[in-house]
Short mmCIF file of C-alpha atoms and ligand atoms in Angstrom, two decimals:
data_model
loop_
_atom_site.label_atom_id
_atom_site.label_comp_id
_atom_site.label_asym_id
_atom_site.label_seq_id
_atom_site.Cartn_x
_atom_site.Cartn_y
_atom_site.Cartn_z
CA MET A 1 17.66 16.30 30.65
CA CYS A 2 14.53 15.22 32.56
CA LEU A 3 12.88 18.58 32.01
CA GLU A 4 13.72 18.45 28.30
CA GLY A 5 11.93 15.13 27.86
CA ALA A 6 14.52 12.36 28.27
CA SER A 7 12.78 9.07 29.02
CA ALA A 8 15.49 7.86 31.41
CA VAL A 9 18.13 9.79 33.32
CA HIS A 10 20.71 8.00 35.47
CA PHE A 11 22.99 9.96 37.82
CA GLN A 12 26.34 8.60 39.07
CA ASP A 13 28.68 9.66 41.84
CA PHE A 14 31.42 7.95 43.80
CA ASN A 15 29.66 8.67 47.10
CA ALA A 16 26.12 7.58 47.98
CA GLU A 17 26.11 10.39 50.53
CA VAL A 18 26.61 13.01 47.82
CA LEU A 19 23.69 11.57 45.86
CA ARG A 20 21.47 11.51 48.97
CA CYS A 21 22.43 14.92 50.35
CA LEU A 22 22.99 16.96 47.18
CA THR A 23 22.01 15.33 43.90
CA ILE A 24 18.57 14.06 44.88
CA PRO A 25 17.52 17.32 46.63
CA ASN A 26 18.78 19.20 43.57
CA VAL A 27 16.70 17.10 41.19
CA ARG A 28 13.65 17.55 43.44
CA ALA A 29 14.19 21.32 43.61
CA ASN A 30 14.31 21.57 39.83
CA PHE A 31 11.04 19.69 39.45
CA VAL A 32 9.34 21.80 42.10
CA LYS A 33 10.53 24.97 40.36
CA LYS A 34 9.20 23.75 37.02
CA GLN A 35 5.76 22.66 38.26
CA ARG A 36 3.04 25.17 39.15
CA PRO A 37 1.58 24.93 41.74
CA PRO A 38 4.35 23.15 43.68
CA LEU A 39 3.49 19.56 44.54
CA ALA A 40 3.85 17.88 47.90
CA THR A 41 7.07 15.84 48.15
CA ASN A 42 5.24 12.52 48.04
CA GLU A 43 3.38 13.55 44.89
CA MET A 44 6.52 14.55 43.03
CA GLU A 45 7.86 11.17 41.95
CA SER A 46 4.71 10.18 40.13
CA ASN A 47 4.81 13.45 38.18
CA ILE A 48 8.38 13.12 36.97
CA PRO A 49 7.97 12.01 33.36
CA ALA A 50 11.34 10.27 33.18
CA GLU A 51 12.82 7.20 34.84
CA VAL A 52 15.27 8.88 37.23
CA ARG A 53 17.80 6.67 39.04
CA PHE A 54 20.92 7.26 41.11
CA PHE A 55 24.01 5.02 41.24
CA SER A 56 27.04 5.27 43.50
CA GLY A 57 30.29 3.48 42.81
CA ASP A 58 33.82 3.70 41.52
CA TRP A 59 34.26 4.14 37.76
CA CYS A 60 36.16 0.85 37.66
CA GLU A 61 33.08 -1.14 38.69
CA VAL A 62 29.94 0.99 38.48
CA HIS A 63 29.12 -0.58 35.09
CA LYS A 64 28.09 -3.66 37.09
CA LEU A 65 25.21 -1.61 38.51
CA LEU A 66 24.22 0.44 35.48
CA PRO A 67 21.46 -1.16 33.42
CA HIS A 68 22.43 0.21 29.98
CA VAL A 69 25.96 -0.99 29.30
CA TRP A 70 27.87 -3.18 26.86
CA GLU A 71 29.53 -6.30 28.20
CA ASN A 72 32.04 -8.05 25.94
CA GLU A 73 30.57 -6.22 22.96
CA ASN A 74 27.05 -7.48 23.87
CA PRO A 75 24.23 -5.47 25.40
CA LYS A 76 23.72 -6.31 29.10
CA SER A 77 20.15 -5.07 29.16
CA SER A 78 17.33 -7.25 27.97
CA VAL A 79 15.26 -4.12 27.34
CA SER A 80 14.35 -3.79 23.66
CA SER A 81 13.84 -0.74 21.54
CA SER A 82 10.61 -0.18 19.61
CA GLU A 83 12.26 -1.94 16.64
CA GLY A 84 12.85 -5.05 18.79
CA GLU A 85 16.64 -4.55 18.83
CA PRO A 86 18.47 -5.04 22.15
CA CYS A 87 19.00 -1.60 23.71
CA ALA A 88 22.36 -0.92 25.31
CA GLY A 89 24.21 2.22 26.19
CA TYR A 90 23.13 5.75 26.93
CA ASP A 91 22.33 8.18 24.12
CA ILE A 92 24.05 11.04 25.96
CA ILE A 93 26.67 11.05 28.72
CA LEU A 94 27.26 14.36 30.48
CA MET A 95 30.22 14.93 32.77
CA ALA A 96 31.77 17.97 34.41
CA GLU A 97 34.96 18.32 36.41
CA THR A 98 35.76 14.60 36.23
CA VAL A 99 39.17 14.56 34.53
CA TYR A 100 41.37 16.23 37.13
CA SER A 101 43.22 13.08 38.23
CA ILE A 102 45.61 11.50 35.72
CA SER A 103 45.41 8.12 37.43
CA SER A 104 41.67 7.73 36.74
CA LEU A 105 41.47 9.00 33.13
CA GLN A 106 41.82 5.56 31.54
CA THR A 107 39.23 4.02 33.89
CA LEU A 108 36.77 6.81 33.18
CA TYR A 109 37.32 6.49 29.44
CA GLU A 110 36.80 2.69 29.54
CA LEU A 111 33.57 3.24 31.48
CA THR A 112 32.23 5.72 28.94
CA LYS A 113 32.97 3.24 26.13
CA LYS A 114 30.99 0.56 27.98
CA CYS A 115 28.11 2.96 28.62
CA LEU A 116 27.72 4.82 25.34
CA SER A 117 25.07 3.77 22.85
CA ARG A 118 26.46 2.63 19.46
CA PRO A 119 26.81 4.00 16.94
CA HIS A 120 25.06 7.32 17.68
CA GLY A 121 25.78 8.01 21.38
CA VAL A 122 27.43 11.30 22.33
CA ILE A 123 29.56 12.33 25.32
CA TYR A 124 29.81 15.96 26.42
CA MET A 125 32.67 16.63 28.81
CA ALA A 126 33.17 19.97 30.57
CA ALA A 127 36.52 20.47 32.29
CA LYS A 128 39.40 22.78 32.89
CA LYS A 129 42.15 22.57 30.32
CA HIS A 130 44.65 21.85 33.08
CA TYR A 131 44.28 21.20 36.81
CA PHE A 132 47.28 22.74 38.51
CA GLY A 133 48.81 20.54 41.18
CA VAL A 134 47.11 17.31 40.09
CA GLY A 135 48.13 17.16 36.43
CA GLY A 136 44.86 16.12 34.77
CA GLY A 137 42.73 18.19 32.43
CA SER A 138 40.62 18.15 29.29
CA ARG A 139 43.69 17.78 27.05
CA GLN A 140 44.97 14.79 29.05
CA PHE A 141 41.59 13.09 28.63
CA LEU A 142 41.63 13.97 24.94
CA SER A 143 45.01 12.19 24.61
CA THR A 144 43.52 9.10 26.27
CA VAL A 145 40.65 9.13 23.76
CA GLU A 146 42.91 9.77 20.76
CA ASN A 147 45.38 7.03 21.73
CA ASP A 148 42.55 4.49 21.62
CA GLY A 149 41.43 5.69 18.20
CA VAL A 150 37.79 4.59 18.26
CA MET A 151 36.18 7.94 19.06
CA ALA A 152 36.09 11.22 17.22
CA SER A 153 36.44 14.42 19.24
CA SER A 154 35.50 18.05 18.71
CA LEU A 155 35.86 21.18 20.81
CA ILE A 156 32.38 22.63 21.40
CA ALA A 157 33.16 25.61 23.61
CA GLU A 158 36.03 27.39 25.25
CA VAL A 159 35.70 29.82 28.13
CA ALA A 160 38.77 31.98 28.64
CA ASP A 161 38.38 35.24 30.49
CA GLY A 162 42.10 35.94 30.49
CA SER A 163 42.40 35.88 34.27
CA SER A 164 41.39 32.37 35.33
CA ASN A 165 41.83 28.79 34.13
CA VAL A 166 40.64 28.00 30.58
CA ARG A 167 37.54 25.80 30.58
CA GLU A 168 36.46 23.62 27.67
CA VAL A 169 33.53 21.51 26.54
CA TRP A 170 34.41 18.55 24.31
CA LYS A 171 32.15 16.24 22.37
CA PHE A 172 33.08 12.58 21.74
CA SER A 173 31.32 9.97 19.62
CA PHE A 174 32.20 6.67 17.95
CA LYS A 175 33.90 7.08 14.54
C1 SAM B 1 35.07 17.73 41.27
S1 SAM B 1 33.68 16.67 41.43
C2 SAM B 1 32.62 17.29 40.19
C3 SAM B 1 31.19 17.13 40.58
C4 SAM B 1 30.17 17.69 39.59
N1 SAM B 1 30.21 16.97 38.33
C5 SAM B 1 30.38 19.16 39.37
O1 SAM B 1 30.76 19.58 38.26
O2 SAM B 1 30.17 19.94 40.31
C6 SAM B 1 34.36 15.17 40.76
C7 SAM B 1 33.36 14.05 40.56
O3 SAM B 1 34.00 12.91 40.02
C8 SAM B 1 33.62 11.76 40.76
N2 SAM B 1 34.74 10.82 40.77
C9 SAM B 1 36.05 11.09 40.83
N3 SAM B 1 36.79 9.97 40.81
C10 SAM B 1 35.90 8.94 40.73
C11 SAM B 1 36.04 7.54 40.65
N4 SAM B 1 37.23 6.95 40.67
N5 SAM B 1 34.92 6.79 40.58
C12 SAM B 1 33.69 7.38 40.54
N6 SAM B 1 33.48 8.71 40.59
C13 SAM B 1 34.58 9.48 40.70
C14 SAM B 1 33.29 12.25 42.15
O4 SAM B 1 32.39 11.42 42.82
C15 SAM B 1 32.68 13.61 41.83
O5 SAM B 1 31.31 13.51 41.58
#
C-alpha cells in the first residue's frame, strides 16, 4: 500500500514483538528493495512517502489506540479532509489468516466496523474456507457479517488446487 501511494498505512498485530521483529523489518526491506541506490537505515524513514505506524493490541481494545476510528457513530479523529469534513475510518482494511478462531470472529467484525471509512471503505479478507481443528474460516466470518446485515459481501477470488485447503478472498463494504 505504501509503495502504491497510500498517504497513511497503519499495521496491527496482537504482539508488539511480532511488529518489532518481523513487520517493521519487512516494511524496511520492501522500501530498500524499491529504492535505488539503497539508502542507509537512518535515511529511510524520511524517504517513505506515507505515514507508516504500527499498533499492537487485542482486537477488543485496539480501537482505543488507532487514530482513525468511529466512536458512538462519531469520528474520533479531529483530522479533517480537504473538504473540511471530519475524517474517520480507513479507506481500505486488509487482513489475512485472521478468522481461524470462532471465539474472536465477532470481536474482529466489530473492530472492522469501527475502523472502516463510511460510506466508501472496503475490507479485503484472505482466509481459508475452513480451519480444521479450530472451526473458524472465511464462511464463518461471512455468517457473522451477514447476520449483522449492514455490510455487503462478494467473493473476489478462490484458490483451490484440489489437494489442499480452499482459500478465498472476500470483499466487504457498507450497504
Ligand atoms: C495466523 S496469523 C496471520 C498473520 C499474517 N496476517 C499472515 O497472513 O501471515 C493471525 C494474526 O491474527 C492476529 N490476532 C489473532 N487474534 C487476535 C486478537 N484477539 N487480537 C488481535 N490480533 C489477533 C495475530 O496477532 C496474528 O497477526
